[in-house]
Amino acid sequence: MATHRRIDVSKLGDVTIVRFLDKKILDEAGILELGAELFGLVELENRKSLLLNFAGVEFLSSAALGKLITLDRKVKSNKGRMKMSNIRPEILEVFQITKLNKIFDIRKDEAEAISAFA
Amino acid sequence: MPHRKPPTDQPAQQSEPRDAAEWRRELKLPSERGASRLITEDLLEQLGVHGWSPSDIFAIHLAAEEAIVNAIVHGNKLDPGKVVQVACVVSPTVARIEVADEGSGFDPSSVPDCRLEDRLDAPNGRGVMLMRTFMTRVEYNASGNRVLMEKQRPPAEG
């Protein structure tokens, strides 16, 4: 399994749970690394059910949004599913303003997201 | 017997009282990825000192980050010979951030609306829109290489 510096990866049944190790996802070098680690889950490890748990994430920039959008595309083209959970209100507002809540499947918490994969 | 240095050697912003009505800072940033942190850390601290709410601080932080990254990456194109000038003013009622780069500028009205159905999954083009949404006022100069952003807070808020 790949070594990750920006994310923590675990499995619950068929669902791969991703947690972010950075509280603020804004440093561009870090975002590039984050993107590569996330894409690897789909492209190298062929993981079909991804849950991104944003607990502890306080800030993310539009460059990070770009990586999430690209990840979502890769998951969908790999016939997988991606959900997000535990997003704090300020970041949720960013998703709403940019209307990304229309393309992302956003759930309140991890339990709700896990059961939505069933 | 040696004497301690008098406190006059300290930078001005440290000797100001914490309830100062207004904080000002001007800085030239190198055109490097990650350089925004040279100003945003102090900016965030000062917004807190001046009583801005966590959600306002998030909004101003996001706008500042997007403007500075745009200036460094798209404006100066990471050219080490160019700098990004940032000027900030924070008071209990106004947060103002001005960001100027040495690039040729751009037409902010030419950035497509990322909320359009066929643009929703485009990975880029959200920064300017987030700046406009989160700040009270966002104005570009004619050539598009300088942006002035302001967020106002009613004094009697809360």
Short mmCIF file of C-alpha atoms in Angstrom, two decimals:
data_model
loop_
_atom_site.label_atom_id
_atom_site.label_comp_id
_atom_site.label_asym_id
_atom_site.label_seq_id
_atom_site.Cartn_x
_atom_site.Cartn_y
_atom_site.Cartn_z
CA MET A 1 0.00 0.00 0.00
CA ALA A 2 1.23 3.47 -0.83
CA THR A 3 2.68 5.73 1.84
CA HIS A 4 0.66 8.88 2.41
CA ARG A 5 1.76 12.17 3.91
CA ARG A 6 -1.39 14.24 3.45
CA ILE A 7 -4.10 11.70 4.16
CA ASP A 8 -4.90 8.83 6.49
CA VAL A 9 -6.54 5.89 4.72
CA SER A 10 -8.57 3.15 6.38
CA LYS A 11 -11.19 0.64 5.29
CA LEU A 12 -14.58 -0.23 6.66
CA GLY A 13 -16.06 -3.10 4.68
CA ASP A 14 -15.82 -2.04 1.04
CA VAL A 15 -15.57 1.64 1.83
CA THR A 16 -12.22 3.42 1.86
CA ILE A 17 -12.27 6.20 4.44
CA VAL A 18 -9.93 9.12 3.82
CA ARG A 19 -9.11 11.64 6.52
CA PHE A 20 -7.03 14.74 5.93
CA LEU A 21 -3.92 15.32 8.01
CA ASP A 22 -3.72 19.08 7.33
CA LYS A 23 -6.08 21.45 9.15
CA LYS A 24 -5.60 24.02 6.41
CA ILE A 25 -5.46 22.77 2.84
CA LEU A 26 -4.02 25.79 1.08
CA ASP A 27 -0.31 25.38 0.49
CA GLU A 28 0.06 24.71 -3.22
CA ALA A 29 2.85 22.17 -2.91
CA GLY A 30 0.76 20.36 -0.30
CA ILE A 31 -2.28 20.43 -2.57
CA LEU A 32 -0.30 18.90 -5.43
CA GLU A 33 0.84 16.13 -3.09
CA LEU A 34 -2.68 15.70 -1.75
CA GLY A 35 -4.04 15.38 -5.27
CA ALA A 36 -1.47 12.75 -6.20
CA GLU A 37 -2.28 10.70 -3.09
CA LEU A 38 -6.04 10.92 -3.67
CA PHE A 39 -5.76 10.09 -7.38
CA GLY A 40 -3.53 7.11 -6.53
CA LEU A 41 -6.35 5.56 -4.50
CA VAL A 42 -8.44 5.41 -7.66
CA GLU A 43 -5.88 5.00 -10.42
CA LEU A 44 -3.32 2.75 -8.73
CA GLU A 45 -5.34 0.97 -6.05
CA ASN A 46 -8.65 0.86 -7.92
CA ARG A 47 -10.71 1.78 -4.85
CA LYS A 48 -14.37 2.04 -5.84
CA SER A 49 -16.07 3.47 -2.74
CA LEU A 50 -14.39 6.55 -1.31
CA LEU A 51 -15.51 8.51 1.72
CA LEU A 52 -13.71 11.78 2.33
CA ASN A 53 -14.10 12.67 6.00
CA PHE A 54 -13.29 16.37 6.49
CA ALA A 55 -13.29 16.26 10.30
CA GLY A 56 -10.56 18.61 11.52
CA VAL A 57 -10.27 20.49 8.21
CA GLU A 58 -10.68 24.19 8.96
CA PHE A 59 -9.84 25.74 5.62
CA LEU A 60 -9.45 24.87 1.98
CA SER A 61 -8.70 27.03 -1.02
CA SER A 62 -10.10 26.91 -4.54
CA ALA A 63 -6.98 25.01 -5.66
CA ALA A 64 -8.00 22.24 -3.24
CA LEU A 65 -11.55 22.34 -4.64
CA GLY A 66 -10.01 21.74 -8.07
CA LYS A 67 -8.36 18.54 -6.82
CA LEU A 68 -11.64 17.31 -5.32
CA ILE A 69 -13.43 17.93 -8.62
CA THR A 70 -10.76 16.07 -10.57
CA LEU A 71 -10.92 13.22 -8.03
CA ASP A 72 -14.69 13.06 -8.39
CA ARG A 73 -14.30 12.77 -12.17
CA LYS A 74 -11.72 9.99 -11.83
CA VAL A 75 -13.92 8.06 -9.38
CA LYS A 76 -16.94 8.35 -11.67
CA SER A 77 -15.01 7.30 -14.79
CA ASN A 78 -13.72 4.31 -12.80
CA LYS A 79 -17.37 3.43 -12.06
CA GLY A 80 -16.85 4.15 -8.38
CA ARG A 81 -18.70 6.29 -5.87
CA MET A 82 -17.46 9.13 -3.66
CA LYS A 83 -19.09 10.76 -0.66
CA MET A 84 -18.01 13.46 1.74
CA SER A 85 -18.80 13.99 5.40
CA ASN A 86 -18.04 16.04 8.51
CA ILE A 87 -17.68 19.31 6.61
CA ARG A 88 -17.66 22.37 8.85
CA PRO A 89 -20.23 25.09 8.05
CA GLU A 90 -17.80 27.60 6.53
CA ILE A 91 -16.46 25.04 4.06
CA LEU A 92 -19.96 23.78 3.33
CA GLU A 93 -20.84 27.35 2.43
CA VAL A 94 -17.96 27.36 -0.09
CA PHE A 95 -19.42 24.21 -1.68
CA GLN A 96 -22.85 25.84 -1.78
CA ILE A 97 -21.62 29.15 -3.24
CA THR A 98 -19.76 27.32 -6.00
CA LYS A 99 -22.70 24.91 -6.43
CA LEU A 100 -20.32 21.99 -5.95
CA ASN A 101 -22.90 20.54 -3.58
CA LYS A 102 -24.72 19.62 -6.81
CA ILE A 103 -21.97 17.31 -8.00
CA PHE A 104 -20.63 16.11 -4.64
CA ASP A 105 -22.60 13.71 -2.42
CA ILE A 106 -22.28 15.46 0.94
CA ARG A 107 -23.42 13.73 4.15
CA LYS A 108 -23.57 14.94 7.72
CA ASP A 109 -21.25 12.44 9.33
CA GLU A 110 -19.31 9.28 8.66
CA ALA A 111 -22.07 6.92 9.79
CA GLU A 112 -24.62 8.50 7.45
CA ALA A 113 -22.16 8.43 4.56
CA ILE A 114 -21.23 4.78 5.17
CA SER A 115 -24.87 3.71 5.23
CA ALA A 116 -25.47 5.65 2.00
CA PHE A 117 -23.01 3.35 0.22
CA ALA A 118 -25.17 0.33 0.99
CA MET B 1 27.22 47.06 33.85
CA PRO B 2 25.38 46.38 30.60
CA HIS B 3 21.94 47.81 30.23
CA ARG B 4 19.09 46.11 28.50
CA LYS B 5 18.13 47.55 25.15
CA PRO B 6 15.27 49.99 25.39
CA PRO B 7 12.00 48.68 23.93
CA THR B 8 12.13 51.27 21.13
CA ASP B 9 13.99 48.70 19.00
CA GLN B 10 10.91 46.55 18.73
CA PRO B 11 8.88 46.62 15.51
CA ALA B 12 6.08 49.16 15.61
CA GLN B 13 3.25 46.66 15.43
CA GLN B 14 4.41 44.92 18.59
CA SER B 15 4.52 48.08 20.65
CA GLU B 16 1.00 49.12 19.68
CA PRO B 17 -1.68 48.37 22.23
CA ARG B 18 -3.77 45.30 21.41
CA ASP B 19 -6.92 47.41 21.26
CA ALA B 20 -5.43 49.68 18.59
CA ALA B 21 -8.23 51.03 16.41
CA GLU B 22 -6.52 50.07 13.19
CA TRP B 23 -3.76 47.73 12.07
CA ARG B 24 -1.89 48.41 8.86
CA ARG B 25 0.71 46.35 7.09
CA GLU B 26 2.35 46.64 3.69
CA LEU B 27 4.56 43.89 2.41
CA LYS B 28 6.28 42.76 -0.79
CA LEU B 29 5.93 39.02 -1.28
CA PRO B 30 8.23 36.94 -3.46
CA SER B 31 6.54 35.20 -6.39
CA GLU B 32 6.81 31.77 -4.78
CA ARG B 33 4.20 29.20 -3.92
CA GLY B 34 3.31 29.45 -0.25
CA ALA B 35 4.46 33.08 0.12
CA SER B 36 0.95 34.19 1.13
CA ARG B 37 1.61 32.84 4.60
CA LEU B 38 4.08 35.73 5.16
CA ILE B 39 1.09 38.04 5.49
CA THR B 40 -1.93 35.85 6.23
CA GLU B 41 -0.71 34.66 9.63
CA ASP B 42 -0.54 38.24 10.94
CA LEU B 43 -3.75 39.16 9.15
CA LEU B 44 -5.68 36.33 10.81
CA GLU B 45 -4.29 37.22 14.21
CA GLN B 46 -5.24 40.87 13.79
CA LEU B 47 -8.77 40.03 12.65
CA GLY B 48 -9.16 38.09 15.88
CA VAL B 49 -7.68 40.93 17.94
CA HIS B 50 -10.18 43.32 16.34
CA GLY B 51 -13.12 41.12 17.21
CA TRP B 52 -14.06 39.62 13.84
CA SER B 53 -16.07 36.41 14.06
CA PRO B 54 -14.57 33.04 13.05
CA SER B 55 -16.81 32.87 9.96
CA ASP B 56 -15.77 36.39 8.87
CA ILE B 57 -12.13 35.49 9.47
CA PHE B 58 -12.59 32.37 7.32
CA ALA B 59 -14.15 34.49 4.55
CA ILE B 60 -11.42 37.16 4.60
CA HIS B 61 -8.70 34.52 4.79
CA LEU B 62 -10.13 32.74 1.75
CA ALA B 63 -10.42 35.96 -0.26
CA ALA B 64 -6.87 37.03 0.64
CA GLU B 65 -5.45 33.62 -0.16
CA GLU B 66 -7.17 33.46 -3.55
CA ALA B 67 -6.09 37.00 -4.51
CA ILE B 68 -2.47 36.46 -3.50
CA VAL B 69 -2.20 33.05 -5.17
CA ASN B 70 -3.72 34.50 -8.35
CA ALA B 71 -1.15 37.33 -8.27
CA ILE B 72 1.79 34.98 -7.71
CA VAL B 73 0.77 32.20 -10.09
CA HIS B 74 -1.29 33.85 -12.83
CA GLY B 75 -0.05 37.46 -12.54
CA ASN B 76 3.68 37.13 -11.96
CA LYS B 77 3.77 33.55 -13.29
CA LEU B 78 6.13 32.57 -10.46
CA ASP B 79 8.82 34.87 -11.90
CA PRO B 80 11.45 35.29 -9.14
CA GLY B 81 12.27 38.76 -10.51
CA LYS B 82 8.75 40.01 -9.73
CA VAL B 83 7.03 40.76 -6.41
CA VAL B 84 3.47 40.91 -5.20
CA GLN B 85 2.60 43.97 -3.15
CA VAL B 86 0.06 43.45 -0.39
CA ALA B 87 -1.44 46.17 1.79
CA CYS B 88 -3.81 45.34 4.63
CA VAL B 89 -5.90 47.45 6.97
CA VAL B 90 -7.89 45.89 9.79
CA SER B 91 -10.16 47.77 12.16
CA PRO B 92 -13.16 46.54 14.16
CA THR B 93 -15.44 47.54 11.27
CA VAL B 94 -13.40 47.21 8.08
CA ALA B 95 -10.93 44.72 6.66
CA ARG B 96 -9.25 45.95 3.48
CA ILE B 97 -6.73 44.02 1.42
CA GLU B 98 -5.05 45.29 -1.72
CA VAL B 99 -2.98 42.94 -3.87
CA ALA B 100 -0.93 44.08 -6.86
CA ASP B 101 1.28 42.04 -9.16
CA GLU B 102 3.68 42.93 -11.97
CA GLY B 103 1.93 40.87 -14.61
CA SER B 104 0.03 42.15 -17.62
CA GLY B 105 -3.31 41.82 -15.83
CA PHE B 106 -6.54 40.14 -16.89
CA ASP B 107 -10.17 40.95 -17.51
CA PRO B 108 -12.07 39.65 -14.48
CA SER B 109 -15.30 39.67 -16.47
CA SER B 110 -13.76 37.12 -18.85
CA VAL B 111 -13.63 34.42 -16.16
CA PRO B 112 -16.55 32.09 -16.95
CA ASP B 113 -19.16 31.58 -14.24
CA CYS B 114 -18.19 28.31 -12.57
CA ARG B 115 -21.79 27.83 -11.39
CA LEU B 116 -23.08 27.27 -14.92
CA GLU B 117 -24.22 23.71 -15.47
CA ASP B 118 -21.52 22.93 -18.06
CA ARG B 119 -18.78 24.52 -15.93
CA LEU B 120 -19.65 22.89 -12.61
CA ASP B 121 -16.99 20.24 -12.86
CA ALA B 122 -14.23 22.47 -14.26
CA PRO B 123 -11.34 22.26 -11.82
CA ASN B 124 -10.37 25.96 -12.06
CA GLY B 125 -11.93 29.41 -12.02
CA ARG B 126 -13.50 29.67 -8.57
CA GLY B 127 -11.11 32.03 -6.81
CA VAL B 128 -12.41 35.34 -8.16
CA MET B 129 -16.00 34.28 -7.61
CA LEU B 130 -15.31 33.32 -3.99
CA MET B 131 -13.59 36.67 -3.42
CA ARG B 132 -16.64 38.52 -4.76
CA THR B 133 -19.03 36.47 -2.64
CA PHE B 134 -17.16 36.67 0.63
CA MET B 135 -16.14 40.33 0.51
CA THR B 136 -18.36 43.40 0.53
CA ARG B 137 -16.46 45.07 -2.29
CA VAL B 138 -13.99 43.76 -4.88
CA GLU B 139 -12.56 46.17 -7.43
CA TYR B 140 -9.90 45.67 -10.07
CA ASN B 141 -7.88 48.42 -11.71
CA ALA B 142 -8.28 48.93 -15.47
CA SER B 143 -5.44 46.60 -16.45
CA GLY B 144 -6.48 43.93 -13.98
CA ASN B 145 -3.22 43.49 -12.08
CA ARG B 146 -4.36 45.16 -8.86
CA VAL B 147 -7.37 44.21 -6.76
CA LEU B 148 -8.85 46.00 -3.78
CA MET B 149 -11.09 43.95 -1.51
CA GLU B 150 -13.01 45.18 1.46
CA LYS B 151 -15.26 43.58 4.01
CA GLN B 152 -17.39 45.80 6.20
CA ARG B 153 -18.92 44.87 9.51
CA PRO B 154 -21.62 46.92 11.18
CA PRO B 155 -20.24 48.24 14.49
CA ALA B 156 -23.30 47.14 16.46
CA GLU B 157 -23.20 43.57 15.14
CA GLY B 158 -24.05 40.80 17.54
#
